[in-house]
Every structure is written in C-alpha cells, then in structure tokens.
Coordinates of C-alpha atoms in Angstrom, one line a residue:
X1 CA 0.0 0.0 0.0
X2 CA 1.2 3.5 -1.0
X3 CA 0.9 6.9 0.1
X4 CA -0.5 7.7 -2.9
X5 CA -3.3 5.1 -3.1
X6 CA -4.5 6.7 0.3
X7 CA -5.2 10.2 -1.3
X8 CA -6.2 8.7 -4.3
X9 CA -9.1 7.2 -2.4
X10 CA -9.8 10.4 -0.3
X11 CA -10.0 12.4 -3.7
X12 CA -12.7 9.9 -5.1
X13 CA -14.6 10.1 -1.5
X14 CA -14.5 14.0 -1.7
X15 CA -15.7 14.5 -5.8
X16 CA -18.0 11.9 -5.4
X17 CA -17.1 9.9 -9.0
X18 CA -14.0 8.4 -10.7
X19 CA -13.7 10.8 -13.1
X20 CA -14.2 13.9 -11.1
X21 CA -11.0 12.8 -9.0
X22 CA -9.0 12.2 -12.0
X23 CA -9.6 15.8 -13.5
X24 CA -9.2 17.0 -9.6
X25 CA -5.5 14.6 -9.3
X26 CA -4.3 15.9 -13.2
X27 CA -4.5 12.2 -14.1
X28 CA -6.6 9.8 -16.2
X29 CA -9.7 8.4 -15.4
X30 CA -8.3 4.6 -16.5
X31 CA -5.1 4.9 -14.0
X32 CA -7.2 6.1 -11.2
X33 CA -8.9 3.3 -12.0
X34 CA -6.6 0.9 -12.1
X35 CA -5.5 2.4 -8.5
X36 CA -8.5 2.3 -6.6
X37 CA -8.4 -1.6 -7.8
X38 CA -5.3 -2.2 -6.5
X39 CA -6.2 -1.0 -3.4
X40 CA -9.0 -3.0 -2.7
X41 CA -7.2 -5.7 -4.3
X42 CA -4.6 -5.1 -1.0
X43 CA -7.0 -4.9 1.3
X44 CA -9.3 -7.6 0.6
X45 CA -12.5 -5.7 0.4
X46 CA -15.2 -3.7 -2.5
X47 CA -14.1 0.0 -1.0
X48 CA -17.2 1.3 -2.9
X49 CA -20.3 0.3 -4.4
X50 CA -20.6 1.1 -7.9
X51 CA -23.9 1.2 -9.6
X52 CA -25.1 2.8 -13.2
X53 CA -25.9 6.0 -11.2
X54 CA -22.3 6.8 -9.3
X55 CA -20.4 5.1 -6.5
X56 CA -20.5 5.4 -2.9
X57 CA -18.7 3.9 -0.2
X58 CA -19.2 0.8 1.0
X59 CA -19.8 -0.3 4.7
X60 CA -15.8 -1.3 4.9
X61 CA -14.5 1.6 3.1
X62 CA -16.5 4.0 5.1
X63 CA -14.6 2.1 8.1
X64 CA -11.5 2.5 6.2
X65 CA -11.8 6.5 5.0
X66 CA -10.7 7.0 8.9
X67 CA -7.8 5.3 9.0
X68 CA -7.1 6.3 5.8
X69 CA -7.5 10.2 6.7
X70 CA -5.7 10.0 10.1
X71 CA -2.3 8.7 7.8
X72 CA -3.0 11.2 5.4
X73 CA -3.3 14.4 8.3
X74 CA -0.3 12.3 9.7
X75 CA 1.8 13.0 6.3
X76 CA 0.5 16.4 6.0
X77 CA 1.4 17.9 8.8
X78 CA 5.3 16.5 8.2
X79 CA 4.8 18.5 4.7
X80 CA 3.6 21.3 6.5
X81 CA 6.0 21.6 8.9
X82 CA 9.3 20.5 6.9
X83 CA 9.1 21.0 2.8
X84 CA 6.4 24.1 3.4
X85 CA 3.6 22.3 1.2
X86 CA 0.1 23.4 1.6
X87 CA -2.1 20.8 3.2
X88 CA -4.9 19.4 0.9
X89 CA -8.8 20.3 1.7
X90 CA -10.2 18.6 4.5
X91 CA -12.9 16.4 5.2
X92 CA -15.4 16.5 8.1
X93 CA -19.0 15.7 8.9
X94 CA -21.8 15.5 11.9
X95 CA -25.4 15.2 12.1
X96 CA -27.3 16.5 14.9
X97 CA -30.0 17.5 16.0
X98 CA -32.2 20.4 15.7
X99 CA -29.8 22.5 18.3
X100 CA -28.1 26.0 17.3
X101 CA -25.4 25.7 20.0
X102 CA -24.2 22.7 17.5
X103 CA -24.2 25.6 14.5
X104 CA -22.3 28.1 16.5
X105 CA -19.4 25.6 17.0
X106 CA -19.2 24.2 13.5
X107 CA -19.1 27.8 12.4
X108 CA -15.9 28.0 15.4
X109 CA -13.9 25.6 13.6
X110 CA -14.3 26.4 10.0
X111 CA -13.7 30.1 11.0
X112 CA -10.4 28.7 13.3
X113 CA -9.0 25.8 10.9
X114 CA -10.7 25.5 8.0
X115 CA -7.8 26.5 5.8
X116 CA -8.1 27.4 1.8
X117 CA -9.9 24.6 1.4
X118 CA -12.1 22.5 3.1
X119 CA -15.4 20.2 2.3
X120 CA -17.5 20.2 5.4
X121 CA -21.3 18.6 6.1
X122 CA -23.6 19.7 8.9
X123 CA -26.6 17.5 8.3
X124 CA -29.5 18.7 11.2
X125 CA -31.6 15.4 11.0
X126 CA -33.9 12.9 12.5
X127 CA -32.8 11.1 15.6
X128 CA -32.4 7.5 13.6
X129 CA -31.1 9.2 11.2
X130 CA -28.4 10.4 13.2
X131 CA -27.4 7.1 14.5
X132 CA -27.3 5.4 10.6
X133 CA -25.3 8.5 9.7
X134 CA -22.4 7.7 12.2
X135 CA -22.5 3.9 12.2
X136 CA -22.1 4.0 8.5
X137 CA -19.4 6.5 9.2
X138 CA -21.5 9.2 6.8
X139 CA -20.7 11.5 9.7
X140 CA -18.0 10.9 12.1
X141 CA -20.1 12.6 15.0
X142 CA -23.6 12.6 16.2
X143 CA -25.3 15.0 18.3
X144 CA -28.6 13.9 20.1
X145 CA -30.7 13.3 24.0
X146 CA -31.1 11.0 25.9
X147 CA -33.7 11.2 28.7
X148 CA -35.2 8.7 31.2
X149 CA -38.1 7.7 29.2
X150 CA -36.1 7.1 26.0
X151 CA -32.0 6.2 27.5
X152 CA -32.4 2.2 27.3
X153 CA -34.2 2.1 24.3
X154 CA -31.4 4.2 22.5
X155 CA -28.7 3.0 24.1
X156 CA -29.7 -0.5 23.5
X157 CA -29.6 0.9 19.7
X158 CA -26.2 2.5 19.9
X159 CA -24.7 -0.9 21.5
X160 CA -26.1 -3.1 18.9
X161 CA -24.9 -0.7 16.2
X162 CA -21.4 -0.6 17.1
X163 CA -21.8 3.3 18.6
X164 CA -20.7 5.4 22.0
X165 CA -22.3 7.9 23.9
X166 CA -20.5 10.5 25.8
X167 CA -22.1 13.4 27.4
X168 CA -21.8 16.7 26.5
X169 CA -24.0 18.3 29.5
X170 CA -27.2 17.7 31.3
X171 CA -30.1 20.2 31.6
X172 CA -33.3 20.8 33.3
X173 CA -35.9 21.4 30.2
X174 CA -37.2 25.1 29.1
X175 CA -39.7 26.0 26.7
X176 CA -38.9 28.2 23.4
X177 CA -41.8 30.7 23.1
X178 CA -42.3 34.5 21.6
X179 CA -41.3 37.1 24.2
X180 CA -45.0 38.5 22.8
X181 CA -46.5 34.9 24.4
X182 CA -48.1 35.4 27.8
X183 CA -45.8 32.6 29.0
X184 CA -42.9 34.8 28.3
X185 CA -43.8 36.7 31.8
X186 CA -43.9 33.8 33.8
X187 CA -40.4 32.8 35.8
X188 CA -41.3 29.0 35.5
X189 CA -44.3 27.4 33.7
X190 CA -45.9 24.3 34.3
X191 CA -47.3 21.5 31.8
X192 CA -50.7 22.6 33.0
X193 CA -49.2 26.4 31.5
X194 CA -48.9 24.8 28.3
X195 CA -52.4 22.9 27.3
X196 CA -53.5 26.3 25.5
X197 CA -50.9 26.9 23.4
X198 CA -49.6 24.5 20.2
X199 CA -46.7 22.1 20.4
X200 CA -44.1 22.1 17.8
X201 CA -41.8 19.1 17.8
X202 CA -39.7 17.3 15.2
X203 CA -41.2 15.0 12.6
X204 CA -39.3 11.9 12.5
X205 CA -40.2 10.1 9.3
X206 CA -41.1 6.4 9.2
X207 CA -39.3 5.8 12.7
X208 CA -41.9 8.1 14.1
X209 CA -41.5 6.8 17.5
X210 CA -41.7 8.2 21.3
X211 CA -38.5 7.1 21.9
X212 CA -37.2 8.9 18.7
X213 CA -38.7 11.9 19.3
X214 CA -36.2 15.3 19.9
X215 CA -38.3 16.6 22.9
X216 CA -38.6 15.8 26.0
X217 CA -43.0 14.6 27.2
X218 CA -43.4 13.7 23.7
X219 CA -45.8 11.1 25.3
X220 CA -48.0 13.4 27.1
X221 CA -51.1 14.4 25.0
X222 CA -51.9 18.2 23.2
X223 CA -54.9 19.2 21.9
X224 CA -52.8 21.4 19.5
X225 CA -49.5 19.7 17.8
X226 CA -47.7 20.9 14.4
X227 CA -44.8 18.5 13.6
X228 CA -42.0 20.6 11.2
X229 CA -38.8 19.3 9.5
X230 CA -36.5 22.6 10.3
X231 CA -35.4 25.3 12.9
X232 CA -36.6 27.9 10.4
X233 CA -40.2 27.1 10.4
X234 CA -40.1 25.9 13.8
X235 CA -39.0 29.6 15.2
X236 CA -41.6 31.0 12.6
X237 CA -44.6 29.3 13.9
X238 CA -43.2 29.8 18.1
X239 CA -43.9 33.6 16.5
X240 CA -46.8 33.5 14.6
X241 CA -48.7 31.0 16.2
X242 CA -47.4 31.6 19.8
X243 CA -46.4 27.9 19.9
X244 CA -44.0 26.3 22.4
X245 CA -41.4 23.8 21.8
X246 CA -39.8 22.1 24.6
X247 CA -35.6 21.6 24.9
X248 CA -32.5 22.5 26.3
X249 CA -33.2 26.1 27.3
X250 CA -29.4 27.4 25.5
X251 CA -30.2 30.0 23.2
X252 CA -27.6 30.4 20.4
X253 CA -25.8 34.2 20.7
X254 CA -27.5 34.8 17.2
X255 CA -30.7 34.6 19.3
X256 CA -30.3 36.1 22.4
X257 CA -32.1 39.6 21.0
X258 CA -34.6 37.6 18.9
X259 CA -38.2 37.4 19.9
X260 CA -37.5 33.8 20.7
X261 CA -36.9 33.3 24.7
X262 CA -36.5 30.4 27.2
X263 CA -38.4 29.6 30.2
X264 CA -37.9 26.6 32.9
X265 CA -40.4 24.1 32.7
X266 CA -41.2 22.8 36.4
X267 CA -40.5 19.3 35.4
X268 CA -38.5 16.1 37.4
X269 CA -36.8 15.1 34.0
X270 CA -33.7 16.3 32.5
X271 CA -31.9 16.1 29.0
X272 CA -28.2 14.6 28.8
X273 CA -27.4 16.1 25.3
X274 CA -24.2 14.1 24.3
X275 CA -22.3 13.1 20.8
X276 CA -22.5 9.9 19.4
X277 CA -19.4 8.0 17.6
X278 CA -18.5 4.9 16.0
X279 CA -16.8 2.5 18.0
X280 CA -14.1 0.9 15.3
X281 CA -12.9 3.9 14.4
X282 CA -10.3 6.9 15.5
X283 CA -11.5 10.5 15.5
X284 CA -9.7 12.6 13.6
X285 CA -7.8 15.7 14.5
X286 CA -10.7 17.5 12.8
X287 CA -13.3 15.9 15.2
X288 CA -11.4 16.3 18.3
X289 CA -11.1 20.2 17.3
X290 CA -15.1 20.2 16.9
X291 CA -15.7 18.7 20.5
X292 CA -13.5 21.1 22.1
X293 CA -15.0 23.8 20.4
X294 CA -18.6 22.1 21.0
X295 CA -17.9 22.0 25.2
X296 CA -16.5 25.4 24.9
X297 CA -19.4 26.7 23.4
X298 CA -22.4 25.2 25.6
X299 CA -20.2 25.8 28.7
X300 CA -20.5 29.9 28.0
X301 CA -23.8 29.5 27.0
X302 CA -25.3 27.4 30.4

C-alpha cells in the first residue's frame, strides 16, 4: 500500500465519481482506475459500491476512510511543517439535531481551521437518522438526548450498532416561546401552563416513534401539535402561532435579541445532550477540534 493510493481514495470520496478525481488529481480516469483496484485488491475488500448511477462507499471503506484520513493528516502535517507544502482540503461531517449551540461551534472551527480549502457537512436530521449517519461513518459525529423515558431504548440501539455515547452536558428542560407569548412573563411554567398553546416538535419520518422523538413529554397528549422538518419554520410558527417547543433552554448568541426566549419548565426530567461516535474507528484531529470547540461553546452558553 502506497501513500499515494490513500489520497487517491480520499479524492474519489470528496468528488463523489472516478472521473471527477481524476480531472481534480491531473490524471486519467483509467489509471485512477486501475489504482483504486489495487487498493482494494490489498485490502481484501469492495471500498465502494458502484452502480449505473455513481459510486459510494461501501460499509468497509467508510470504516477505512478513517484510517485512511488519520495517515493522510499524519503526512500532512510532516509536509507542512518540513518542505512548506500546503495541506490538501479537509474532510469532516456530523449530524445532529435540531440544536443552534451545534451551528455556533461548527461555524468556530471552520472560522479557526478550516484553511483554503475544506469540504464540510452539517446535516440537522432525525434522531435514527443520526445514528445510521455515524454507524455508516456518513458522519463521524452525532449529536442527540437521551432522557429517562427514552435512554435504554437508545442505548440498547447504539450498543447493537457498534456506537458510544458521551455526554456533553445535562439540563433541566425550558420551553422556546415568543417574548410576545403570555408565558414569556412567567419565571417557571408548568405542563398545565402549556395545554393552550400548540406544540411544535420534530417530525421523525417512518421511525416516528416516542422514543425517537427530539423533545422531552413527547408522550404526554396536546390538543394542539404541528410537527415541522427545520429550525426555520419551527422559530416562525413559536412567533406566529405563539407555539411552544420544549428543549434545552441554550439559546444560540445569534438569538439572544430575537423574539425567541426560554423559560424553565417545572419538570423532574432532565436532557443529557451528548455526541455519538463509531466504536471501530479513531476520530480525527478535525473531530477532536469540533468537540473542544462544542464544550466550549455550551459551557458559556449554560
């Protein structure tokens, strides 16, 4: 196995086709090829899947991309630091979800290392979602809760899938509401507070499950619910609608002079927010830098 092989595959993994890479590399499509071949032919494994629409990577080369990358920052950094050569554009991924203190540190890192260039993916997704995402090694790093009601269930999932939990922080839950919703005067509300108003929560898609669900009482009845797929809408109808949604109670810095607000929900439960990662495989430096950032971030913001 050569160096060269090892950024031949990255390439293909970051243009997304064979022929892409090659224009990207300055070499022909047949020799990179003929590489990737070889590769796999070393390895013993089908690094992608090939069909008449594209490739992708297959369950063992997504495994292998982060061994592959860690050699390849490895080498790069030598370069860097002792013939002065640029380092190449880097790679990084997480899903999460629906959470703005996540958006405020991926923003940190890209600001703080992302270089000249860099391919980066922030997908904000549903909770299964999320877990597929990193044992498939789409994403290197999930973000998700856990709560009493739903913690076996999902860590039962996350065992049999290969994954990790680590906590980020734990939180007594809030309510998002208008600062023009009577609730807003209130110093605490209760779940009684809320029968009036509508509930906005996270759709979930076919695993539309309690246990899936992003907020915390998902089991406890409303005479008013609206499900929605993104912060956007979410915020828009907390406003127009004087809706509540139920979560963490950190506001991002971006919305601190909004007319969104938190208030404490008087409420036993708590949320243990926490990232999620693969089990077989080695973070990369990338990653690490993103969890640093991500504690840094929701310990100003507690």
């Amino acid at each position: 196995m050569k160096l060269h092989q090892l950024k031949y595959f990255i390439e293909v993994v970051l243009s997304g086709s064979i022929n892409e890479a090659a224009r990207r590399l300055y070499i022909s499509q047949p020799t990179l090829s003929k590489a990737i071949k070889e590769l796999e032919k070393e390895v013993g494994f089908t690094l992608f899947t090939r069909t008449s629409t594209g490739i992708s990577l297959s369950q063992d080369g997504a495994e292998f991309l982060s061994y592959a990358r860690q050699i390849n920052e490895q080498v790069e950094l030598l370069e860097s630091r002792y013939f002065n050569k640029q380092p190449s554009q880097q790679l990084f991924s997480i899903s999460s979800q629906h959470y703005s203190f996540v958006v405020d540190a991926f923003v940190e890192i890209i600001r703080k290392y992302g270089g000249s260039k860099y391919q980066f993916t922030i997908r904000e997704t549903r909770t299964y979602e999320i877990i597929d995402d990193v044992k498939n090694l789409t994403s290197e790093v999930g973000l998700l809760y856990i709560s009493a009601f739903n913690e076996k269930v999902l860590l039962q999932l996350m065992k049999e899938k290969g994954l990790e939990f680590n906590k980020l922080f734990e939180a007594a839950p809030h309510i998002f509401i208008s600062q023009k919703n009577p609730l807003a005067k209130k110093a605490t509300v209760t779940l009684e507070d809320l029968e009036a108003y509508p509930r906005l929560t996270f759709e979930q898609g076919q695993y539309n499950s309690f246990y899936y669900s992003e907020e915390i009482f998902s089991t406890l009845p409303s005479p008013k619910s609206i499900q929605v797929s993104d912060r956007a809408t979410l915020f828009n109808l907390l406003i127009g609608l004087n809706g509540y949604t139920i979560s963490t109670g950190i506001l991002s810095a971006d919305l601190d002079d909004s007319e969104i607000v938190q208030v404490p929900l008087e409420a036993e439960d708590t949320i243990k927010v926490g990232w999620v990662v693969n089990k077989k495989t080695e973070l990369s430096t990338m990653a690490k830098l993103f969890l640093e950032e991500l504690q840094h971030t929701t310990r100003h913001m507690r």
